Coordinates of C-alpha atoms and ligand atoms in Angstrom, one line a residue:
X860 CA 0.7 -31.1 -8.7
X861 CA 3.7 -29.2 -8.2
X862 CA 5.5 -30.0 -11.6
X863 CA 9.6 -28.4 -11.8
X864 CA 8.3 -26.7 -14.4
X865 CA 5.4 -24.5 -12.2
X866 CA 7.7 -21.7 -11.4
X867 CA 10.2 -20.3 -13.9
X868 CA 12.0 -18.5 -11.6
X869 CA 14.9 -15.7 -12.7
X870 CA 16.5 -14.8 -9.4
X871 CA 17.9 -11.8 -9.9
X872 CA 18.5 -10.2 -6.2
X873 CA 19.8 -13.6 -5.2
X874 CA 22.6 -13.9 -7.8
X875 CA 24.1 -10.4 -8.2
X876 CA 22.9 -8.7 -4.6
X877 CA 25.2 -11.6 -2.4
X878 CA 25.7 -10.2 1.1
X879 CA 22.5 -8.6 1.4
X880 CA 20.2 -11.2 2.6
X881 CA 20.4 -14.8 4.0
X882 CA 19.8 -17.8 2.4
X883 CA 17.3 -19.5 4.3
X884 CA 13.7 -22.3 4.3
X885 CA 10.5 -22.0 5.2
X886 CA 9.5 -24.3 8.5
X887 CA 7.7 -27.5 7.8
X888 CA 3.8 -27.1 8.9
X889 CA 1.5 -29.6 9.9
X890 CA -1.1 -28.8 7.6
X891 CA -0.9 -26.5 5.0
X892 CA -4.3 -25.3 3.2
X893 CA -5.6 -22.8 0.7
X894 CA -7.9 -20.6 2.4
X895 CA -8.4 -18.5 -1.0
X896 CA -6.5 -18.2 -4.4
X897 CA -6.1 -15.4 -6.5
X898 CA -6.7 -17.4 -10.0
X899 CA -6.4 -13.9 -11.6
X900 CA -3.0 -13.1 -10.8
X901 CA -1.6 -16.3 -10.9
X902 CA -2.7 -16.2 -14.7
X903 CA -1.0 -12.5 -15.4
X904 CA 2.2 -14.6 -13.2
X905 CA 2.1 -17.7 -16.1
X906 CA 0.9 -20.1 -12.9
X907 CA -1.0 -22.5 -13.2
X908 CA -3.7 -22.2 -10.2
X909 CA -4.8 -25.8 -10.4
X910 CA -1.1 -26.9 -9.8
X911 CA -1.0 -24.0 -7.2
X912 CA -4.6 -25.3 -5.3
X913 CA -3.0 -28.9 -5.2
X914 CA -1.7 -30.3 -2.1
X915 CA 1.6 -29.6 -3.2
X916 CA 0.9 -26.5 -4.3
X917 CA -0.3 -25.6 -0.6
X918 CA 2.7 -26.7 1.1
X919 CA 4.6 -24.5 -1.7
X920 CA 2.7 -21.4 -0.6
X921 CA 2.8 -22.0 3.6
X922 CA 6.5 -22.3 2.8
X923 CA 6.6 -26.0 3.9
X924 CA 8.3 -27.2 0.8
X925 CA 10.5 -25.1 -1.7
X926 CA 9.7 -25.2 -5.1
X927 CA 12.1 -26.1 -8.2
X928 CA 14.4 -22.9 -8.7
X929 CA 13.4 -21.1 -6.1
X930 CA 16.5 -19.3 -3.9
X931 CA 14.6 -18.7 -0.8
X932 CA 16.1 -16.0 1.1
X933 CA 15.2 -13.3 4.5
X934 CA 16.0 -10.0 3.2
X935 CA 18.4 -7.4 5.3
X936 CA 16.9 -4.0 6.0
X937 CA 17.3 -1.4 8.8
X938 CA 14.6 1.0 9.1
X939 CA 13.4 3.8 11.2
X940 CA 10.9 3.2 13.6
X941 CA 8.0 6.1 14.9
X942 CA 11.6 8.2 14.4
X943 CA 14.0 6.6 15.8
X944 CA 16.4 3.9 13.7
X945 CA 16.3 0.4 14.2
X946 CA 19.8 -0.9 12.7
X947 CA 19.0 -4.6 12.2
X948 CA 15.4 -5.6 11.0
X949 CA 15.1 -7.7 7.9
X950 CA 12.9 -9.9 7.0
X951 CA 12.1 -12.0 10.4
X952 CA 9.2 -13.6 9.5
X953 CA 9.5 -13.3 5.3
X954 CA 11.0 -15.0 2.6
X955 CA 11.5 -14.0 -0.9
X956 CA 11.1 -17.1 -2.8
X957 CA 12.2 -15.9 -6.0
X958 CA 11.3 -14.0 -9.3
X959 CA 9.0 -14.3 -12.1
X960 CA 8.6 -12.2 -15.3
X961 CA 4.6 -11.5 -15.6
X962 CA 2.9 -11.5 -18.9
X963 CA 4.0 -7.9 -19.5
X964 CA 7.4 -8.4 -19.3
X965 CA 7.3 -7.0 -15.8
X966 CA 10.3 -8.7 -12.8
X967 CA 8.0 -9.8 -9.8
X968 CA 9.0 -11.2 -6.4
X969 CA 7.2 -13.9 -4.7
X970 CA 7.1 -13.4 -1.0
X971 CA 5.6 -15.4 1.8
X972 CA 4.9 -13.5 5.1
X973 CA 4.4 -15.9 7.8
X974 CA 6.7 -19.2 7.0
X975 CA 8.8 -19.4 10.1
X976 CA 11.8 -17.7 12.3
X977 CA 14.9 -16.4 10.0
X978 CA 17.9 -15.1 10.9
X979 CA 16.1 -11.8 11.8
X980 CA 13.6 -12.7 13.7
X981 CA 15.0 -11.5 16.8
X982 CA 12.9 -12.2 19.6
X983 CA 9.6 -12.8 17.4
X984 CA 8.1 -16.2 16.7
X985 CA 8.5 -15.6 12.1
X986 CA 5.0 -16.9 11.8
X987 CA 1.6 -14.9 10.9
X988 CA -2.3 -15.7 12.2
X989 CA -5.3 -15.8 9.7
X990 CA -6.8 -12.4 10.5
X991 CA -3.9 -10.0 9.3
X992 CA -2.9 -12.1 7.1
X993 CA -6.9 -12.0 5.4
X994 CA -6.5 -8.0 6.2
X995 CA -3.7 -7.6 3.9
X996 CA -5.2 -10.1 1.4
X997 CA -8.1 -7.6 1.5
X998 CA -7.2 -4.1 1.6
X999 CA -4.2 -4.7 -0.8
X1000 CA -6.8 -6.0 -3.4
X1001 CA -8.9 -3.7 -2.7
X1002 CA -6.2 -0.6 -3.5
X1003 CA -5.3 -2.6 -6.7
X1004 CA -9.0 -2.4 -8.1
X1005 CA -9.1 1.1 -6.9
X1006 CA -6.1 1.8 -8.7
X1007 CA -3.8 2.5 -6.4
X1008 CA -0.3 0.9 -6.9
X1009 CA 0.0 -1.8 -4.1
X1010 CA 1.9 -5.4 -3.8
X1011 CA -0.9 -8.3 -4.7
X1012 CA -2.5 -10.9 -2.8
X1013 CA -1.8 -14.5 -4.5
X1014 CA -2.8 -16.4 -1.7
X1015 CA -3.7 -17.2 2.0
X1016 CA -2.9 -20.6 3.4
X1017 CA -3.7 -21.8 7.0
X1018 CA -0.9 -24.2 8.2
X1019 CA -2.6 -26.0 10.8
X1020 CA -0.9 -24.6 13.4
X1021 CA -2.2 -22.7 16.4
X1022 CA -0.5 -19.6 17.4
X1023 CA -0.4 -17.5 20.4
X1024 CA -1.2 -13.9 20.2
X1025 CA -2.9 -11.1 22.9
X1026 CA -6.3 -12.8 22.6
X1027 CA -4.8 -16.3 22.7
X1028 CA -4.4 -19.1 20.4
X1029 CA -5.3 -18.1 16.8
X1030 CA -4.8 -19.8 13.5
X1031 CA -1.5 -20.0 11.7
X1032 CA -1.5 -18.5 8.3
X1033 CA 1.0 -17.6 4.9
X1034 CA 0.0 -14.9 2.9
X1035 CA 1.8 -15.5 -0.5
X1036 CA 2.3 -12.2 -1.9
X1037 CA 3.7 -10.3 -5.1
X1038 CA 5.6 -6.9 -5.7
X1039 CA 7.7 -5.6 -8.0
X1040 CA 10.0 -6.1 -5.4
X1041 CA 10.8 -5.4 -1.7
X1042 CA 14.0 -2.9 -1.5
X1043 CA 12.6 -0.5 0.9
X1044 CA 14.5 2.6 1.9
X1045 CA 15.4 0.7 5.1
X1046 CA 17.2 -1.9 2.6
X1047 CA 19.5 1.9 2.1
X1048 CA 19.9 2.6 5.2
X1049 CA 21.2 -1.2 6.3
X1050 CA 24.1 -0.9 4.0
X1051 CA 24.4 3.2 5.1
X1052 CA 24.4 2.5 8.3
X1053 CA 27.0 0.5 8.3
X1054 CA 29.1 3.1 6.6
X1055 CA 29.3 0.4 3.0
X1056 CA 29.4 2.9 0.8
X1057 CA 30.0 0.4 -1.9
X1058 CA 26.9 -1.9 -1.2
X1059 CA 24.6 0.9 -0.9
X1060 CA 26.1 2.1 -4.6
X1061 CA 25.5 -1.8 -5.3
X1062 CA 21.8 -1.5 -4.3
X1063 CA 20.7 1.7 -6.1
X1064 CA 22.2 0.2 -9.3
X1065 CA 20.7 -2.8 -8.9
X1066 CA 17.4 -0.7 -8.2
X1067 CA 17.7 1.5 -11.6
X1068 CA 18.4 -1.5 -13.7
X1069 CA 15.4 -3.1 -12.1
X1070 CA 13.0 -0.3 -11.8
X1071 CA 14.4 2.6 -13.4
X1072 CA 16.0 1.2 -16.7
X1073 CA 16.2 4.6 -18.7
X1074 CA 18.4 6.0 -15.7
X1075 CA 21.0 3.5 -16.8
X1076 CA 23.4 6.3 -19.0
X1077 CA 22.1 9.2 -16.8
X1078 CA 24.8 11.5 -15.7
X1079 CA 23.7 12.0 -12.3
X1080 CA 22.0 8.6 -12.0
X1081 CA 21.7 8.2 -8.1
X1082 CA 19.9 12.0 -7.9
X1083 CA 17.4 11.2 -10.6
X1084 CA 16.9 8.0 -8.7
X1085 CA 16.1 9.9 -5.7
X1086 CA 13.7 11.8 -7.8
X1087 CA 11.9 9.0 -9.3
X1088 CA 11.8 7.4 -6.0
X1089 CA 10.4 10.8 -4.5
X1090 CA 7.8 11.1 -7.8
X1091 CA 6.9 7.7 -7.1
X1092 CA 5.6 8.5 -3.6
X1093 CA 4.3 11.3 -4.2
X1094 CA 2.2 10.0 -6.6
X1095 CA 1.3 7.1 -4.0
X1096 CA 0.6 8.9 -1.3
X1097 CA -1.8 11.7 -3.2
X1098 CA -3.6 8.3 -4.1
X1099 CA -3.9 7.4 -0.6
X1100 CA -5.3 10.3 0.3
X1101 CA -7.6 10.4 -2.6
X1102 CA -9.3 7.2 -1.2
X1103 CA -9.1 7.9 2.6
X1104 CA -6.6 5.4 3.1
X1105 CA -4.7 5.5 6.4
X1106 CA -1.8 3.2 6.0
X1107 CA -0.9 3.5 10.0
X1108 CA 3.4 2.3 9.9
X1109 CA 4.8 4.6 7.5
X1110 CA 8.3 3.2 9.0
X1111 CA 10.8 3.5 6.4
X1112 CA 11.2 0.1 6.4
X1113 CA 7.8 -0.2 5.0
X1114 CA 8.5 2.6 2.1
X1115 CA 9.3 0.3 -1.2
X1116 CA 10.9 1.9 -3.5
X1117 CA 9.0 0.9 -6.6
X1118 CA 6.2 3.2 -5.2
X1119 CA 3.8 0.4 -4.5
X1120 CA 1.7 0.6 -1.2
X1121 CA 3.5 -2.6 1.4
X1122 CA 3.2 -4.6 4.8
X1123 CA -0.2 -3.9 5.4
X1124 CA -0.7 -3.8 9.5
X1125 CA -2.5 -1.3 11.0
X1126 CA -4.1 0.1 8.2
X1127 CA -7.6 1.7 7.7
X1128 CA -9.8 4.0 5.4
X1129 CA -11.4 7.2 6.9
X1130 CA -15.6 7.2 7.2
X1131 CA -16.1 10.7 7.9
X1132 CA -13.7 12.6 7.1
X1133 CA -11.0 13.8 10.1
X1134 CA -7.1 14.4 8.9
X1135 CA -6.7 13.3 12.6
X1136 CA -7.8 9.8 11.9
X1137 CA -5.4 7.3 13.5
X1138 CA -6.9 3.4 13.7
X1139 CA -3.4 1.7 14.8
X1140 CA -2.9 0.9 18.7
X1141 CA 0.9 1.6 18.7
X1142 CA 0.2 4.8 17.4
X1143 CA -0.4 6.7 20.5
X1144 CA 1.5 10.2 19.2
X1145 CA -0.8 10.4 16.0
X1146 CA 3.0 10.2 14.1
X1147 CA 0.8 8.4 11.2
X1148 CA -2.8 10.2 11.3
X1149 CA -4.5 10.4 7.9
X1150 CA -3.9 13.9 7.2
X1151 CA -0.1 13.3 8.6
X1152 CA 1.3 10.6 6.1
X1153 CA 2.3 13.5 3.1
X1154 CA 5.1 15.1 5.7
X1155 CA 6.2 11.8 6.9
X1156 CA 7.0 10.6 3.2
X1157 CA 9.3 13.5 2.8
X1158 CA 10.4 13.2 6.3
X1159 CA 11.2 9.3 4.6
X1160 CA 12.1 10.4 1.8
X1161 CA 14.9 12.6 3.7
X1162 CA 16.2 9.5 5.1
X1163 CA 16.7 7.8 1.4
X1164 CA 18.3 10.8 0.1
X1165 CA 20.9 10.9 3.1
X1166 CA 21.7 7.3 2.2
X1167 CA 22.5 8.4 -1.5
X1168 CA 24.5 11.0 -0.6
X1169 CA 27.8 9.7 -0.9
X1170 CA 27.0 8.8 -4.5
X1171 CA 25.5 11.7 -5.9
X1172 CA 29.1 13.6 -4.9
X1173 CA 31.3 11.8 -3.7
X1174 CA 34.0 14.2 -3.7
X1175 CA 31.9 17.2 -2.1
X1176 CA 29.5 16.6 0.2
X1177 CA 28.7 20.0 1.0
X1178 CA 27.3 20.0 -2.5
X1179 CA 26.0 17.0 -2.4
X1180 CA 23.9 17.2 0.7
X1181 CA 22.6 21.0 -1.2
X1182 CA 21.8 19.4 -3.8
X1183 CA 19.4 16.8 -2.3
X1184 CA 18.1 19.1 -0.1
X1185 CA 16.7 20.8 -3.1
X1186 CA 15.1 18.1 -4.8
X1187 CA 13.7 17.2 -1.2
X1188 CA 12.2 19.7 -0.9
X1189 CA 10.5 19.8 -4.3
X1190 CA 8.5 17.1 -2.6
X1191 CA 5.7 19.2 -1.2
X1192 CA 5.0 21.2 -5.0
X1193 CA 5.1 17.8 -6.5
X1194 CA 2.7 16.1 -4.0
X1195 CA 0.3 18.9 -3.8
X1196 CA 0.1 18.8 -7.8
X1197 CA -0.3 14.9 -7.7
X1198 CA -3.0 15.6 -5.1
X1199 CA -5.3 18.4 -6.6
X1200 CA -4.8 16.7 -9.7
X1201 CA -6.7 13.5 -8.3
X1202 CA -9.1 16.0 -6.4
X1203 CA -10.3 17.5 -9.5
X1204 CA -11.0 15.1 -11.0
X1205 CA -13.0 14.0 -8.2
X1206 CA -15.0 16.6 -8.3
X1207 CA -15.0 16.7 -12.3
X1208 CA -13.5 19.9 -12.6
X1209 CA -12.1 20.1 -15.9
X1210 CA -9.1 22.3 -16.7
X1211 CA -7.6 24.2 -14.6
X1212 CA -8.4 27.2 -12.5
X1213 CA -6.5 29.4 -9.9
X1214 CA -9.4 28.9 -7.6
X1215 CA -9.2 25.2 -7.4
X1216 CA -6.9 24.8 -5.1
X1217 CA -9.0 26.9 -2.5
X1218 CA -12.4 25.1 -3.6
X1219 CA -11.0 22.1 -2.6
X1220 CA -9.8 22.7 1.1
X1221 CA -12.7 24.6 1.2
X1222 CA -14.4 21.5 0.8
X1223 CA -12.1 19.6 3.1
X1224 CA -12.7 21.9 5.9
X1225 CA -16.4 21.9 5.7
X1226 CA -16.1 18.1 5.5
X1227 CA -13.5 18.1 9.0
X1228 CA -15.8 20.5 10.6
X1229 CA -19.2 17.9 10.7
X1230 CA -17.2 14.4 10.5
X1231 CA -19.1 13.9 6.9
X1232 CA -18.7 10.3 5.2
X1233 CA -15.5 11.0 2.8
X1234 CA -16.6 8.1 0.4
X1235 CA -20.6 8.7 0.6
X1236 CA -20.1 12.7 -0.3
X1237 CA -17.7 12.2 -3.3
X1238 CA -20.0 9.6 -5.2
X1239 CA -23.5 12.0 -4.2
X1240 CA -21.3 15.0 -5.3
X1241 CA -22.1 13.4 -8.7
X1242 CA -25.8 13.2 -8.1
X1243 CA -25.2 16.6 -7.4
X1244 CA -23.5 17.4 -10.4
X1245 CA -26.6 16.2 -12.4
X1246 CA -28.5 18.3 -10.5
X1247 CA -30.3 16.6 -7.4
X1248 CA -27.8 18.1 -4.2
X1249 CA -30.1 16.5 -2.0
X1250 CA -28.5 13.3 -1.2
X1251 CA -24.9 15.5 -0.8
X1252 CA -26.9 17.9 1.7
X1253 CA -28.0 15.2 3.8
X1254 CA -24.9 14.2 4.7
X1255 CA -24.6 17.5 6.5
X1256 CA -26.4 18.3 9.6
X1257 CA -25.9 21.6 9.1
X1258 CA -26.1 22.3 5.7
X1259 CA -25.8 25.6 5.2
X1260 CA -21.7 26.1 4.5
X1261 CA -21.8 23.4 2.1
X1262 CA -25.0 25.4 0.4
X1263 CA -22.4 28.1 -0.6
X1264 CA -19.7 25.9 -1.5
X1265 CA -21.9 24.0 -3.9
X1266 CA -23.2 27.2 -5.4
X1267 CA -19.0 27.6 -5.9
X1268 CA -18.6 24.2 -7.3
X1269 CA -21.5 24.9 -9.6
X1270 CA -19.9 28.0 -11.0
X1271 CA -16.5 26.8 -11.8
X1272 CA -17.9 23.8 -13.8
X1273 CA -20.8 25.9 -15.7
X1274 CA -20.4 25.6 -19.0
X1275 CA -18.1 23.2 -19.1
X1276 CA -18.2 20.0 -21.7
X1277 CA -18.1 17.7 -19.6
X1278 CA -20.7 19.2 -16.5
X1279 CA -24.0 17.6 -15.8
X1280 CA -24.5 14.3 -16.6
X1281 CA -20.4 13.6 -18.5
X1282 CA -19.3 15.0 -15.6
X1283 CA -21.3 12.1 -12.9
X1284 CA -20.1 9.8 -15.1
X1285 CA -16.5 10.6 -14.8
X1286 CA -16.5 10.9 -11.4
X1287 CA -18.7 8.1 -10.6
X1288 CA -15.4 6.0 -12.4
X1289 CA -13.1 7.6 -9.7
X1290 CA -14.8 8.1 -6.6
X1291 CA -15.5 4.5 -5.4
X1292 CA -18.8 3.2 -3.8
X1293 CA -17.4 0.1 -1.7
X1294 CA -14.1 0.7 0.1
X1295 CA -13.3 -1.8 2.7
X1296 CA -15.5 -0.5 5.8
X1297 CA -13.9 -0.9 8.9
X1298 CA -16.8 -2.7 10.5
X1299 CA -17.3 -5.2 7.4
X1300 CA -13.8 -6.3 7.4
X1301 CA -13.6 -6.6 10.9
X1302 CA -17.0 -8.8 10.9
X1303 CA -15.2 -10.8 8.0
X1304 CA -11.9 -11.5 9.5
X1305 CA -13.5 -12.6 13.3
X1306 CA -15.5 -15.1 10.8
X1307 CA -12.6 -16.6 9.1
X1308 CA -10.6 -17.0 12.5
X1309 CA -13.7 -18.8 13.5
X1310 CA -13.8 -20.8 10.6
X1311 CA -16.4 -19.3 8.5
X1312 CA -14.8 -17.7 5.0
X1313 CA -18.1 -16.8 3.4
X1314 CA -18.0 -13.1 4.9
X1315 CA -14.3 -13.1 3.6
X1316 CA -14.7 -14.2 0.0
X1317 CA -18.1 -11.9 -0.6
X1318 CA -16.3 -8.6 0.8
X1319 CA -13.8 -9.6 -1.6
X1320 CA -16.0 -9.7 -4.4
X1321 CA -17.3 -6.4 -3.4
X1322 CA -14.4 -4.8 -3.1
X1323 CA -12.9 -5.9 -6.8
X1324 CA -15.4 -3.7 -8.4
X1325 CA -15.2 -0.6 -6.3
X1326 CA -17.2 1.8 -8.7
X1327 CA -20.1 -0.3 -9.7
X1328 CA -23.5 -0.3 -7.3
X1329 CA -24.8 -3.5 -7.6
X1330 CA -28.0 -4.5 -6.1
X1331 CA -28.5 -6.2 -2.5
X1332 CA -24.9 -4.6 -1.6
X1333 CA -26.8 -1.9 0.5
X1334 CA -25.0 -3.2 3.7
X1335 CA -21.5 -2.6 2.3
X1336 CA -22.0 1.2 1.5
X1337 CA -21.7 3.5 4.4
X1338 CA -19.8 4.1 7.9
X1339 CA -19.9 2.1 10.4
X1340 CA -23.1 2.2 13.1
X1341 CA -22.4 4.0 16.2
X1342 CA -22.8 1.3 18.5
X1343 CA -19.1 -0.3 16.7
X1344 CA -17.0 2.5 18.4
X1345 CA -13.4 3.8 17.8
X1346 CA -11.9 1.2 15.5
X1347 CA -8.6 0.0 17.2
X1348 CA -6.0 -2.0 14.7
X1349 CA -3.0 -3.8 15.5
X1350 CA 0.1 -4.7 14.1
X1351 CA -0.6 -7.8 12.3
X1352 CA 2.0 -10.0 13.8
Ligands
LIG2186 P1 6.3 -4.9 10.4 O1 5.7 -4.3 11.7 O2 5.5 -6.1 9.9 O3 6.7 -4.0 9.4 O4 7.7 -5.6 10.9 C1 8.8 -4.9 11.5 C2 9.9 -5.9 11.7 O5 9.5 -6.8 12.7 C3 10.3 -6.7 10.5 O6 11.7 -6.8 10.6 C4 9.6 -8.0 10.7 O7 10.2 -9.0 10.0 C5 9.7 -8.2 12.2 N1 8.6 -9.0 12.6 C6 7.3 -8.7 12.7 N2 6.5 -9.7 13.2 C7 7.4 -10.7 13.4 C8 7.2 -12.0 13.9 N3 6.1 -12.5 14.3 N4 8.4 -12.8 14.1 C9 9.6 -12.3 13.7 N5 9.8 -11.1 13.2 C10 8.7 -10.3 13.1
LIG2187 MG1 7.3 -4.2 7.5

């Protein structure tokens, strides 16, 4: 049961941000059940999962019935678009139910994606169908166990509905879902666009209170916020890259600000490697390829900055709009630090060399040039290390350019402490052996629109323990087989 005392909400955005969101309810459902429950979180949220698996606690999570204390509400936000600016988007077919202090002290919102039409719905229908909603559920857990920072998965509830999509009728579904909260930088550019100065000053002080605390007494606050906010996705987006993650809408409206991966549509990871790589169907231009998504967080993170602009100076925006430039364009140094940080240590380099940065595209292009498996070579790279390159070679059919970069890779890291069999070992704890494989998703989310979850909840298992090989998990470690094709994803609406 549903008891008052389930949720001890502390709605924050609700009471102090007024005029930037709608108050609003879920729609009543027919049937509203838990398709899977993330007991895990719901402990480190202080919820009690029995209370959340009840009937009740169902209908709480499709959005059917609001809890005690909650302040549902459809966020505003603009956004840009594949480039061009979108003025009204909001949350159309999300509400933020409210926010909960985790066990660490930490301010968390509870969203649910999928409850019904809002005042920004525009011509969509507010609801979401099973499979994205199980996509998000998966690849967002499986970022968190790789590390990556990423809203949570608390839950996936079918409502009983049936909804029309491009293949017909499909099965309603809520995804309940966690960050540490949803201002995007398209919540900025509402408020900017709209030439309210004030409420965009209102919004990035709310933002450092809530994410950026020290920043409170700053001098400059709203230009170290742009920097922590630029750090942030840096940071992220290095990560990304470091997994072969292809996100595939980097719109701003789907940048958070807190630096945590969000709205999880057409996403992907890479199997052999191609900075090309695009999976989404809207994508025709390539805007969000793989080897794109660094450039278009700065070309984001431009878009943020512009917002702040009138606060960083108000007086002089000819200094002002210097000034950010500058710590724009510090975002290519800082990414590409973040990045071959994370690449040597995939590689267990330790320390640091001039020469790294060179071993490493070297890598990457001798990787590009044969299509090799990105996730396959980094974990026999550490069979490699302890001597045995065999695996690694027979990745390549032609060998022979990775033979003298792995006499290169054996130089820089002879002698080292940590080489030989330290040095598998660390890399074998970064460089994951199940990411979610584009043809073992796919097969589990066509199984749980047919009804069958088993696929679903054992991918899921696999994927929580990304580093570990585990026995009779044979099927969940490489590409996908030829006859599966181009992999095609779409926008999870
Ligand atoms: P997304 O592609 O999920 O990032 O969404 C972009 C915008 O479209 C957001 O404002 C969403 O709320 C809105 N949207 C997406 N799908 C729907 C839907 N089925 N009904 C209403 N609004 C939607
Ligand atoms: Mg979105």
């Amino acid at each position: 049961m549903i008891r008052p005392d389930t949720f001890a909400f502390d709605n924050t955005y609700a009471a102090e941000l007024e005029g930037f969101y709608a108050r609003w309810n879920g729609e009543r459902v027919p049937e509203p059940r838990i398709v899977h429950l993330n007991a895990k979180l719901a402990v480190e949220l202080s919820l009690d999962s029995d209370a959340l698996a009840s009937e009740s606690g169902a209908a709480v999570l499709a959005g059917s019935e609001a809890p005690e204390g909650a302040v549902p509400l459809a966020q505003a936000y603009a956004g840009h678009q594949f480039g061009g600016f979108s003025p009204q988007l909001g949350d159309g077919r999300a509400l933020l139910i409210g926010e909960l202090i985790d066990r660490h002290g930490v301010r968390r919102d509870l969203q649910l994606k999928g409850s019904g039409r809002t005042p920004f719905s525009r011509g969509g229908d507010g609801k979401a169908v099973l499979g994205p909603v199980l996509r998000e559920y998966l690849l967002g857990e499986a970022m968190h166990a790789l590390g990556v920072p990423t809203t949570r998965a608390l839950a996936a509830v079918t409502t009983g509905e049936q909804i029309m999509r491009q293949d017909g009728l499909e099965p309603g579904a809520v995804l309940a879902r966690v960050a540490s909260s949803h201002i995007r930088v398209g919540t900025f550019e509402f408020f900017s666009a709209r030439g309210e100065t004030d409420r965009v000053r209102r919004l990035a002080d709310y933002s450092i209170r809530r994410h950026f605390p020290d920043l409170i007494n700053s001098a400059d606050p709203y230009l170290q916020l742009f920097r922590e906010v630029r750090d942030r996705q840096a940071s992220l987006v290095a990560q990304w890259m470091a997994v072969g993650f292809v996100h595939g809408v980097m719109n701003t409206d789907n940048v958070a600000i807190s630096g945590e991966t969000i709205d999880y549509g057409p996403c992907a990871f890479i199997d052999g490697y191609d900075p090309g790589s695009v999976f989404s169907s809207i994508d025709h231009g390539g805007r969000y390829a793989y080897g794109n998504q660094p450039a278009i967080a700065q070309w984001n993170l431009a878009r943020f900055v512009e917002t702040l602009v009138p606060l960083i100076a108000a007086d002089d925006t000819e200094h002002a709009v210097q000034v950010a430039t500058t710590e724009l364009e510090a975002f290519q140094p800082i990414y590409q630090d973040f990045w071959l940080k994370r690449m040597r240590a995939k590689l267990g380099l330790a320390g640091v060399d001039v020469g790294d940065l060179d071993l490493v595209n070297e890598l990457h292009r001798i990787m590009a040039v044969q299509g090799v498996d990105f996730t396959l070579l980094f974990r026999r790279l550490a069979v490699a290390a302890q001597g045995d390159p065999t695996e690694a070679r027979a990745l390549f059919t032609d060998p022979s350019a990775f033979d003298i970069w792995l006499e290169r890779w054996r130089v820089r890291t002879a002698g080292e402490d940590g080489s030989g069999f330290g040095q598998a070992r660390a890399m074998d704890g970064l460089n994951p052996v199940y990411i979610p494989r584009n043809h073992k998703v796919q097969e589990a989310l066509d199984a749980a629109t047919e009804g069958d979850l088993d696929p679903f909840r054992r991918i899921l298992s696999v994927l929580e323990r990304p580093f570990e090989r585990r026995a009779g998990l044979e099927e969940y470690e490489g590409g996908a087989p030829d006859d599966f094709g181009p992999y095609r994803t779409f926008c999870g609406t």
